[in-house]
CSV table of C-alpha atoms in Angstrom, one decimal:
chain,number,residue,atom,x,y,z
A,23,UNK,CA,184.9,81.8,89.8
A,24,UNK,CA,186.3,85.3,90.3
A,25,UNK,CA,183.1,87.2,90.8
A,26,UNK,CA,184.9,90.6,90.8
A,27,UNK,CA,185.6,90.9,87.1
A,28,UNK,CA,182.8,89.1,85.3
A,29,UNK,CA,180.4,90.4,82.7
A,30,UNK,CA,177.2,88.6,83.4
A,31,UNK,CA,173.9,88.4,81.5
A,32,UNK,CA,171.0,87.1,83.6
A,33,UNK,CA,167.9,86.2,81.6
A,34,UNK,CA,165.0,86.6,84.1
A,35,UNK,CA,166.5,89.1,86.6
A,36,UNK,CA,163.9,91.8,87.0
A,37,UNK,CA,162.8,90.4,90.4
A,38,UNK,CA,163.5,87.7,92.9
A,39,UNK,CA,166.6,85.5,92.9
A,40,UNK,CA,167.8,86.7,89.5
A,41,UNK,CA,167.7,90.4,90.6
A,42,UNK,CA,169.4,89.6,93.9
A,43,UNK,CA,172.2,87.8,92.1
A,44,UNK,CA,172.6,90.7,89.6
A,45,UNK,CA,173.0,93.1,92.6
A,46,UNK,CA,175.5,90.8,94.2
A,47,UNK,CA,177.6,90.5,91.1
A,48,UNK,CA,177.5,94.3,90.6
A,49,UNK,CA,178.4,94.9,94.3
A,50,UNK,CA,181.4,92.5,93.9
A,51,UNK,CA,182.7,94.6,90.9
A,52,UNK,CA,181.3,92.7,88.0
A,53,UNK,CA,179.1,94.1,85.2
A,54,UNK,CA,175.6,92.7,85.4
A,55,UNK,CA,173.2,92.9,82.5
A,56,UNK,CA,169.5,92.3,83.4
A,57,UNK,CA,167.2,90.7,81.0
A,58,UNK,CA,163.4,90.4,81.4
A,59,UNK,CA,160.0,90.8,79.7
A,60,UNK,CA,158.5,93.7,81.7
A,61,UNK,CA,159.4,97.1,80.4
A,62,UNK,CA,158.4,98.9,83.6
A,63,UNK,CA,160.7,96.8,85.7
A,64,UNK,CA,163.5,97.1,83.2
A,65,UNK,CA,163.1,100.9,83.2
A,66,UNK,CA,163.3,100.9,87.0
A,67,UNK,CA,166.4,98.9,87.0
A,68,UNK,CA,168.0,101.0,84.3
A,69,UNK,CA,167.4,104.0,86.6
A,70,UNK,CA,169.2,102.0,89.4
A,71,UNK,CA,172.2,101.8,87.1
A,72,UNK,CA,171.9,98.4,85.5
A,73,UNK,CA,172.3,97.7,81.8
A,74,UNK,CA,169.0,96.1,80.7
A,75,UNK,CA,167.8,94.1,77.8
A,76,UNK,CA,164.2,93.0,76.9
A,77,UNK,CA,164.0,89.3,76.4
A,78,UNK,CA,161.1,86.8,76.2
A,79,UNK,CA,162.7,83.3,76.4
A,80,UNK,CA,159.7,81.7,74.7
A,81,UNK,CA,160.3,83.8,71.6
A,82,UNK,CA,163.3,82.9,69.5
A,83,UNK,CA,163.4,86.3,67.7
A,84,UNK,CA,163.4,88.0,71.1
A,85,UNK,CA,166.2,85.9,72.3
A,86,UNK,CA,168.3,86.6,69.2
A,87,UNK,CA,167.7,90.3,69.6
A,88,UNK,CA,168.7,90.2,73.2
A,89,UNK,CA,171.9,88.3,72.3
A,90,UNK,CA,172.8,90.8,69.6
A,91,UNK,CA,172.2,93.8,72.0
A,92,UNK,CA,174.2,92.3,74.8
A,93,UNK,CA,177.2,91.3,72.7
A,94,UNK,CA,177.1,94.7,71.0
A,95,UNK,CA,177.4,96.6,74.2
A,96,UNK,CA,179.4,93.9,76.1
A,97,UNK,CA,181.6,92.0,73.7
A,98,UNK,CA,183.6,90.6,76.6
A,99,UNK,CA,180.5,88.8,78.0
A,100,UNK,CA,181.7,85.7,79.9
A,101,UNK,CA,178.8,84.5,82.0
A,102,UNK,CA,175.3,83.5,81.2
A,103,UNK,CA,172.6,82.7,83.9
A,104,UNK,CA,169.3,81.2,82.7
A,105,UNK,CA,167.1,82.3,85.5
A,106,UNK,CA,163.7,82.7,83.6
A,107,UNK,CA,161.0,80.3,84.9
A,108,UNK,CA,157.4,79.9,85.8
A,109,UNK,CA,155.7,77.9,88.6
A,110,UNK,CA,152.1,76.9,87.9
A,111,UNK,CA,149.9,74.5,89.9
A,112,UNK,CA,148.2,71.9,87.8
A,113,UNK,CA,145.3,69.5,88.5
A,114,UNK,CA,146.1,66.4,86.4
A,115,UNK,CA,142.6,65.2,86.8
A,116,UNK,CA,141.5,68.2,84.6
A,117,UNK,CA,142.7,68.0,81.0
A,118,UNK,CA,142.6,71.8,81.0
A,119,UNK,CA,146.0,71.7,82.8
A,120,UNK,CA,147.7,71.1,79.5
A,121,UNK,CA,148.0,74.8,78.7
A,122,UNK,CA,149.9,75.3,81.9
A,123,UNK,CA,152.1,72.3,81.2
A,124,UNK,CA,153.0,73.6,77.7
A,125,UNK,CA,153.7,77.1,79.1
A,126,UNK,CA,156.0,75.6,81.7
A,127,UNK,CA,158.0,73.5,79.3
A,128,UNK,CA,158.3,76.3,76.8
A,129,UNK,CA,159.6,78.7,79.4
A,130,UNK,CA,161.6,76.6,81.8
A,131,UNK,CA,163.1,74.0,79.5
A,132,UNK,CA,163.0,75.3,75.9
A,133,UNK,CA,163.6,78.9,77.1
A,134,UNK,CA,166.8,77.7,78.9
A,135,UNK,CA,167.9,75.9,75.7
A,136,UNK,CA,167.2,79.0,73.5
A,137,UNK,CA,169.3,81.2,75.7
A,138,UNK,CA,172.1,78.7,75.9
A,139,UNK,CA,172.1,78.2,72.2
A,140,UNK,CA,172.2,81.9,71.5
A,141,UNK,CA,175.3,82.5,73.5
A,142,UNK,CA,177.3,79.3,73.3
A,143,UNK,CA,179.1,80.1,70.0
A,144,UNK,CA,180.3,83.4,71.6
A,145,UNK,CA,181.6,81.7,74.7
A,146,UNK,CA,183.2,78.8,72.8
A,147,UNK,CA,184.8,81.4,70.4
A,148,UNK,CA,186.4,83.3,73.3
A,149,UNK,CA,187.7,80.0,74.8
A,150,UNK,CA,186.5,80.7,78.3
A,151,UNK,CA,183.3,81.4,80.2
A,152,UNK,CA,180.6,80.1,82.4
A,153,UNK,CA,177.0,79.0,81.8
A,154,UNK,CA,174.9,78.8,85.0
A,155,UNK,CA,171.6,76.9,84.5
A,156,UNK,CA,168.9,77.2,87.2
A,157,UNK,CA,167.0,74.1,88.3
A,158,UNK,CA,165.3,73.5,91.7
A,159,UNK,CA,165.2,71.2,94.6
A,160,UNK,CA,161.8,70.3,93.2
A,161,UNK,CA,163.6,68.7,90.2
A,162,UNK,CA,165.0,66.1,92.6
A,163,UNK,CA,162.2,65.9,95.1
A,164,UNK,CA,158.9,66.6,93.3
A,165,UNK,CA,156.1,68.8,94.6
A,166,UNK,CA,153.1,67.0,93.2
A,167,UNK,CA,151.0,70.2,93.0
A,168,UNK,CA,153.4,71.5,90.3
A,169,UNK,CA,154.1,68.3,88.3
A,170,UNK,CA,155.3,69.9,85.0
A,171,UNK,CA,157.5,72.4,86.9
A,172,UNK,CA,159.2,69.5,88.6
A,173,UNK,CA,159.6,67.7,85.3
A,174,UNK,CA,161.0,70.8,83.6
A,175,UNK,CA,163.6,71.3,86.2
A,176,UNK,CA,164.6,67.6,86.2
A,177,UNK,CA,165.0,68.0,82.4
A,178,UNK,CA,167.2,71.1,82.8
A,179,UNK,CA,169.4,69.1,85.2
A,180,UNK,CA,169.9,66.4,82.7
A,181,UNK,CA,170.5,68.9,79.9
A,182,UNK,CA,173.1,70.7,82.1
A,183,UNK,CA,174.9,67.4,82.5
A,184,UNK,CA,175.0,66.8,78.8
A,185,UNK,CA,176.0,70.4,78.0
A,186,UNK,CA,178.9,70.1,80.4
A,187,UNK,CA,180.1,66.9,78.7
A,188,UNK,CA,179.8,68.4,75.2
A,189,UNK,CA,181.6,71.6,76.2
A,190,UNK,CA,184.4,69.8,77.9
A,191,UNK,CA,187.7,71.1,76.5
A,192,UNK,CA,186.3,74.4,75.2
A,193,UNK,CA,187.1,76.4,78.3
A,194,UNK,CA,183.4,77.0,79.0
A,195,UNK,CA,182.3,75.6,82.3
A,196,UNK,CA,178.7,74.6,83.2
A,197,UNK,CA,177.4,75.1,86.7
A,198,UNK,CA,173.8,74.3,87.9
A,199,UNK,CA,172.2,76.4,90.6
A,200,UNK,CA,169.7,74.4,92.6
A,201,UNK,CA,167.6,76.6,94.8
A,202,UNK,CA,165.2,75.3,97.5
A,203,UNK,CA,162.1,77.4,98.4
A,204,UNK,CA,163.3,81.0,98.7
A,205,UNK,CA,161.2,83.8,100.1
A,206,UNK,CA,161.6,86.6,97.6
A,207,UNK,CA,158.8,88.7,99.0
A,208,UNK,CA,157.3,89.2,102.6
A,209,UNK,CA,154.1,87.5,101.4
A,210,UNK,CA,156.1,84.4,100.3
A,211,UNK,CA,157.8,84.4,103.7
A,212,UNK,CA,154.5,84.5,105.4
A,213,UNK,CA,153.0,81.7,103.3
A,214,UNK,CA,156.0,79.4,103.6
A,215,UNK,CA,157.9,79.9,106.9
A,216,UNK,CA,160.4,77.2,105.9
A,217,UNK,CA,161.5,79.2,102.8
A,218,UNK,CA,165.0,80.6,102.9
A,219,UNK,CA,165.6,84.3,103.3
A,220,UNK,CA,166.6,85.7,100.0
A,221,UNK,CA,169.6,87.6,101.2
A,222,UNK,CA,171.0,84.6,103.1
A,223,UNK,CA,170.4,82.4,100.1
A,224,UNK,CA,172.3,84.8,97.8
A,225,UNK,CA,175.2,85.2,100.2
A,226,UNK,CA,175.6,81.4,100.3
A,227,UNK,CA,175.3,81.1,96.5
A,228,UNK,CA,178.0,83.8,95.9
A,229,UNK,CA,180.3,82.1,98.4
A,230,UNK,CA,179.9,78.7,96.7
A,231,UNK,CA,180.5,80.3,93.3
A,232,UNK,CA,183.9,81.4,94.5
A,233,UNK,CA,184.9,77.8,95.4
A,234,UNK,CA,187.8,76.6,93.3
A,235,UNK,CA,186.9,74.8,91.1
A,236,UNK,CA,183.4,76.3,90.5
A,237,UNK,CA,181.0,73.6,91.7
A,238,UNK,CA,179.1,71.6,89.1
A,239,UNK,CA,176.1,72.0,91.3
A,240,UNK,CA,175.6,75.0,93.5
A,241,UNK,CA,173.9,73.5,96.5
A,242,UNK,CA,173.1,75.7,99.5
A,243,UNK,CA,172.6,73.8,102.8
A,244,UNK,CA,168.8,74.2,102.6
A,245,UNK,CA,168.5,72.2,99.4
A,246,UNK,CA,170.6,69.2,100.4
A,247,UNK,CA,167.6,67.3,101.8
A,248,UNK,CA,166.0,67.6,98.4
A,249,UNK,CA,169.1,66.8,96.3
A,250,UNK,CA,170.0,63.7,98.2
A,251,UNK,CA,166.6,62.4,99.3
A,252,UNK,CA,166.9,59.2,97.2
A,253,UNK,CA,170.4,58.5,98.4
A,254,UNK,CA,169.5,59.1,102.0
A,255,UNK,CA,166.3,56.9,101.9
A,256,UNK,CA,164.0,59.8,102.8
A,257,UNK,CA,162.5,60.2,99.3
A,258,UNK,CA,159.2,58.4,99.7
A,259,UNK,CA,158.4,59.9,103.1
A,260,UNK,CA,159.2,63.5,101.9
A,261,UNK,CA,157.1,63.1,98.7
A,262,UNK,CA,154.2,61.8,100.8
A,263,UNK,CA,154.5,64.9,103.0
A,264,UNK,CA,154.6,67.2,100.0
A,265,UNK,CA,151.6,65.4,98.5
A,266,UNK,CA,149.4,66.7,101.3
A,267,UNK,CA,149.4,70.0,99.5
A,268,UNK,CA,147.2,68.4,96.8
A,269,UNK,CA,144.3,69.2,99.1
A,270,UNK,CA,144.5,72.8,97.8
A,271,UNK,CA,143.5,71.8,94.3
A,272,UNK,CA,139.9,72.6,93.4
A,273,UNK,CA,139.0,69.0,92.5
A,274,UNK,CA,140.1,67.9,96.0
A,275,UNK,CA,138.0,70.4,97.9
Protein backbone atom coordinates (compact mmCIF):
# COMPACT_ATOMS: atom_id res chain seq x y z
CA UNK A 1 0.00 0.00 0.00
CA UNK A 2 1.20 3.47 -0.87
CA UNK A 3 0.38 5.31 2.36
CA UNK A 4 1.29 8.73 0.94
CA UNK A 5 -1.69 9.28 -1.35
CA UNK A 6 -4.60 7.55 0.34
CA UNK A 7 -7.96 8.88 1.42
CA UNK A 8 -8.77 6.94 4.56
CA UNK A 9 -11.89 6.79 6.71
CA UNK A 10 -11.31 5.27 10.15
CA UNK A 11 -14.49 4.46 12.08
CA UNK A 12 -13.54 4.64 15.75
CA UNK A 13 -10.53 6.95 15.59
CA UNK A 14 -11.16 9.54 18.29
CA UNK A 15 -8.62 7.89 20.60
CA UNK A 16 -6.16 5.05 20.99
CA UNK A 17 -4.94 2.99 18.05
CA UNK A 18 -7.42 4.48 15.60
CA UNK A 19 -6.33 8.04 16.31
CA UNK A 20 -2.65 7.14 16.15
CA UNK A 21 -3.14 5.49 12.76
CA UNK A 22 -5.06 8.54 11.52
CA UNK A 23 -2.12 10.73 12.55
CA UNK A 24 0.35 8.39 10.85
CA UNK A 25 -1.61 8.38 7.58
CA UNK A 26 -1.86 12.17 7.68
CA UNK A 27 1.84 12.56 8.45
CA UNK A 28 2.65 10.35 5.45
CA UNK A 29 0.67 12.63 3.13
CA UNK A 30 -2.68 10.87 3.01
CA UNK A 31 -6.06 12.37 3.88
CA UNK A 32 -7.50 10.85 7.05
CA UNK A 33 -11.15 11.22 8.02
CA UNK A 34 -11.86 10.47 11.67
CA UNK A 35 -15.16 8.91 12.69
CA UNK A 36 -16.46 8.53 16.23
CA UNK A 37 -19.37 8.96 18.61
CA UNK A 38 -18.15 11.66 21.01
CA UNK A 39 -18.81 15.17 19.75
CA UNK A 40 -16.26 16.73 22.13
CA UNK A 41 -13.44 14.55 20.82
CA UNK A 42 -14.49 15.13 17.22
CA UNK A 43 -14.44 18.89 17.84
CA UNK A 44 -10.96 18.66 19.32
CA UNK A 45 -9.67 16.68 16.36
CA UNK A 46 -11.33 19.06 13.90
CA UNK A 47 -9.39 21.86 15.59
CA UNK A 48 -6.25 19.77 15.06
CA UNK A 49 -6.99 19.78 11.34
CA UNK A 50 -8.74 16.46 10.76
CA UNK A 51 -11.93 16.03 8.81
CA UNK A 52 -14.37 14.43 11.22
CA UNK A 53 -17.67 12.60 10.90
CA UNK A 54 -19.99 11.45 13.70
CA UNK A 55 -20.74 7.74 13.54
CA UNK A 56 -22.26 5.16 15.86
CA UNK A 57 -21.57 1.76 14.32
CA UNK A 58 -24.46 0.20 16.27
CA UNK A 59 -26.95 2.50 14.50
CA UNK A 60 -27.59 1.80 10.80
CA UNK A 61 -28.94 5.31 10.15
CA UNK A 62 -25.82 6.83 11.72
CA UNK A 63 -23.60 4.64 9.56
CA UNK A 64 -25.51 5.62 6.43
CA UNK A 65 -25.27 9.33 7.30
CA UNK A 66 -21.55 8.98 7.92
CA UNK A 67 -21.06 7.24 4.57
CA UNK A 68 -22.96 9.95 2.73
CA UNK A 69 -21.00 12.71 4.48
CA UNK A 70 -17.63 11.09 3.82
CA UNK A 71 -18.32 10.39 0.15
CA UNK A 72 -19.75 13.86 -0.37
CA UNK A 73 -16.57 15.53 0.87
CA UNK A 74 -14.14 12.80 -0.24
CA UNK A 75 -15.44 11.16 -3.43
CA UNK A 76 -12.03 9.60 -4.00
CA UNK A 77 -12.18 7.62 -0.76
CA UNK A 78 -10.14 4.45 -1.22
CA UNK A 79 -9.50 3.01 2.26
CA UNK A 80 -11.79 1.99 5.11
CA UNK A 81 -10.60 0.98 8.59
CA UNK A 82 -13.17 -0.62 10.93
CA UNK A 83 -11.58 0.30 14.25
CA UNK A 84 -14.66 0.68 16.49
CA UNK A 85 -14.81 -1.83 19.33
CA UNK A 86 -15.53 -2.41 23.00
CA UNK A 87 -13.86 -4.66 25.57
CA UNK A 88 -16.10 -5.67 28.49
CA UNK A 89 -15.29 -8.22 31.22
CA UNK A 90 -18.03 -10.81 31.72
CA UNK A 91 -18.79 -13.27 34.48
CA UNK A 92 -20.43 -16.19 32.69
CA UNK A 93 -21.74 -17.53 36.02
CA UNK A 94 -24.00 -14.48 36.20
CA UNK A 95 -26.79 -14.35 33.58
CA UNK A 96 -26.63 -10.56 33.82
CA UNK A 97 -23.54 -10.73 31.59
CA UNK A 98 -25.78 -11.09 28.55
CA UNK A 99 -26.21 -7.33 28.17
CA UNK A 100 -22.45 -6.93 27.83
CA UNK A 101 -22.32 -9.82 25.37
CA UNK A 102 -25.02 -8.27 23.21
CA UNK A 103 -23.32 -4.86 23.24
CA UNK A 104 -20.01 -6.44 22.30
CA UNK A 105 -21.42 -8.36 19.34
CA UNK A 106 -23.43 -5.36 18.14
CA UNK A 107 -20.38 -3.12 18.19
CA UNK A 108 -17.47 -5.37 17.30
CA UNK A 109 -19.06 -7.74 14.80
CA UNK A 110 -22.25 -6.19 13.50
CA UNK A 111 -20.72 -2.71 13.63
CA UNK A 112 -17.87 -3.92 11.45
CA UNK A 113 -20.32 -5.44 8.98
CA UNK A 114 -22.43 -2.27 8.88
CA UNK A 115 -19.44 -0.11 8.02
CA UNK A 116 -18.16 -2.53 5.38
CA UNK A 117 -21.58 -2.85 3.78
CA UNK A 118 -21.95 0.93 3.67
CA UNK A 119 -18.74 1.51 1.71
CA UNK A 120 -18.25 -1.68 -0.33
CA UNK A 121 -20.39 -0.55 -3.30
CA UNK A 122 -18.31 2.63 -3.58
CA UNK A 123 -15.00 0.76 -3.48
CA UNK A 124 -16.14 -1.91 -5.92
CA UNK A 125 -17.52 0.80 -8.19
CA UNK A 126 -14.17 2.55 -8.38
CA UNK A 127 -12.41 -0.76 -9.05
CA UNK A 128 -9.74 -0.29 -6.39
CA UNK A 129 -9.39 0.22 -2.67
CA UNK A 130 -8.62 -1.36 0.66
CA UNK A 131 -10.74 -2.52 3.57
CA UNK A 132 -8.80 -2.96 6.80
CA UNK A 133 -10.69 -4.90 9.44
CA UNK A 134 -9.45 -4.89 13.02
CA UNK A 135 -9.43 -8.06 15.08
CA UNK A 136 -7.16 -8.91 18.04
CA UNK A 137 -4.65 -11.42 19.27
CA UNK A 138 -7.42 -12.36 21.70
CA UNK A 139 -9.40 -13.64 18.72
CA UNK A 140 -6.76 -16.35 18.31
CA UNK A 141 -5.75 -16.84 21.95
CA UNK A 142 -8.78 -16.13 24.16
CA UNK A 143 -8.62 -14.06 27.32
CA UNK A 144 -11.30 -15.83 29.41
CA UNK A 145 -12.23 -12.67 31.34
CA UNK A 146 -13.59 -11.22 28.07
CA UNK A 147 -15.24 -14.20 26.37
CA UNK A 148 -17.57 -12.37 23.99
CA UNK A 149 -14.83 -9.95 22.99
CA UNK A 150 -12.71 -12.95 21.98
CA UNK A 151 -15.64 -14.51 20.13
CA UNK A 152 -16.44 -11.27 18.31
CA UNK A 153 -12.86 -10.84 17.11
CA UNK A 154 -12.65 -14.46 16.00
CA UNK A 155 -15.84 -13.84 14.04
CA UNK A 156 -14.42 -10.71 12.39
CA UNK A 157 -11.38 -12.76 11.36
CA UNK A 158 -13.60 -15.36 9.68
CA UNK A 159 -15.71 -12.61 8.11
CA UNK A 160 -12.57 -10.94 6.75
CA UNK A 161 -11.50 -14.18 5.11
CA UNK A 162 -14.90 -14.57 3.44
CA UNK A 163 -14.99 -10.91 2.40
CA UNK A 164 -11.57 -11.21 0.77
CA UNK A 165 -12.71 -14.26 -1.20
CA UNK A 166 -15.93 -12.58 -2.34
CA UNK A 167 -14.17 -9.37 -3.42
CA UNK A 168 -11.47 -11.21 -5.33
CA UNK A 169 -11.23 -9.75 -8.82
CA UNK A 170 -12.89 -6.43 -7.93
CA UNK A 171 -9.66 -4.56 -7.21
CA UNK A 172 -10.61 -4.18 -3.56
CA UNK A 173 -8.16 -5.80 -1.15
CA UNK A 174 -8.96 -6.89 2.40
CA UNK A 175 -6.33 -6.71 5.12
CA UNK A 176 -6.82 -7.71 8.76
CA UNK A 177 -5.02 -5.77 11.49
CA UNK A 178 -4.39 -8.02 14.51
CA UNK A 179 -3.22 -5.96 17.50
CA UNK A 180 -1.88 -7.49 20.70
CA UNK A 181 -2.29 -5.57 23.96
CA UNK A 182 -1.28 -1.98 23.23
CA UNK A 183 -0.87 0.66 25.92
CA UNK A 184 -2.84 3.61 24.60
CA UNK A 185 -2.64 5.55 27.90
CA UNK A 186 -0.06 5.79 30.72
CA UNK A 187 -2.55 4.07 33.01
CA UNK A 188 -2.81 1.10 30.67
CA UNK A 189 0.98 0.92 30.49
CA UNK A 190 1.09 0.83 34.30
CA UNK A 191 -1.57 -1.88 34.58
CA UNK A 192 -0.08 -4.06 31.85
CA UNK A 193 3.70 -3.71 31.59
CA UNK A 194 3.70 -6.25 28.74
CA UNK A 195 1.51 -4.07 26.53
CA UNK A 196 3.22 -2.62 23.47
CA UNK A 197 4.00 1.07 23.33
CA UNK A 198 1.44 2.77 21.06
CA UNK A 199 3.98 4.68 18.98
CA UNK A 200 6.15 1.60 18.44
CA UNK A 201 3.10 -0.46 17.49
CA UNK A 202 1.91 2.15 14.98
CA UNK A 203 5.35 2.41 13.39
CA UNK A 204 5.45 -1.35 12.86
CA UNK A 205 1.91 -1.36 11.46
CA UNK A 206 2.63 1.39 8.94
CA UNK A 207 5.80 -0.39 7.85
CA UNK A 208 3.88 -3.63 7.32
CA UNK A 209 1.15 -1.84 5.36
CA UNK A 210 3.76 -0.73 2.85
CA UNK A 211 4.87 -4.30 2.17
CA UNK A 212 4.16 -5.36 -1.41
CA UNK A 213 1.68 -6.96 -1.65
CA UNK A 214 -0.27 -5.59 1.31
CA UNK A 215 -0.34 -8.39 3.91
CA UNK A 216 -3.58 -10.27 4.35
CA UNK A 217 -2.89 -10.16 8.07
CA UNK A 218 -0.96 -7.28 9.61
CA UNK A 219 0.93 -9.03 12.38
CA UNK A 220 3.38 -7.06 14.49
CA UNK A 221 6.03 -9.13 16.24
CA UNK A 222 4.26 -8.79 19.58
CA UNK A 223 1.16 -10.63 18.37
CA UNK A 224 2.85 -13.64 16.76
CA UNK A 225 2.74 -15.71 19.96
CA UNK A 226 -1.06 -15.24 19.99
CA UNK A 227 -1.63 -15.81 16.29
CA UNK A 228 0.36 -19.01 16.07
CA UNK A 229 -0.20 -20.50 19.54
CA UNK A 230 -2.10 -23.54 18.24
CA UNK A 231 0.47 -24.20 15.53
CA UNK A 232 3.34 -23.82 17.97
CA UNK A 233 1.80 -26.09 20.62
CA UNK A 234 1.66 -23.33 23.25
CA UNK A 235 -2.09 -22.74 23.17
CA UNK A 236 -3.20 -24.72 26.23
CA UNK A 237 -0.47 -23.39 28.48
CA UNK A 238 -1.07 -19.79 27.42
CA UNK A 239 -4.85 -20.02 27.91
CA UNK A 240 -4.23 -21.49 31.36
CA UNK A 241 -1.94 -18.59 32.21
CA UNK A 242 -4.50 -16.06 30.96
CA UNK A 243 -7.25 -17.83 32.93
CA UNK A 244 -5.57 -16.75 36.16
CA UNK A 245 -7.12 -13.33 35.56
CA UNK A 246 -10.54 -14.86 36.29
CA UNK A 247 -9.73 -14.28 39.95
CA UNK A 248 -10.57 -10.60 39.36
CA UNK A 249 -14.25 -11.40 38.76
CA UNK A 250 -16.55 -10.63 41.69
CA UNK A 251 -17.88 -14.19 41.87
CA UNK A 252 -14.35 -15.53 42.35
CA UNK A 253 -13.42 -13.24 45.22
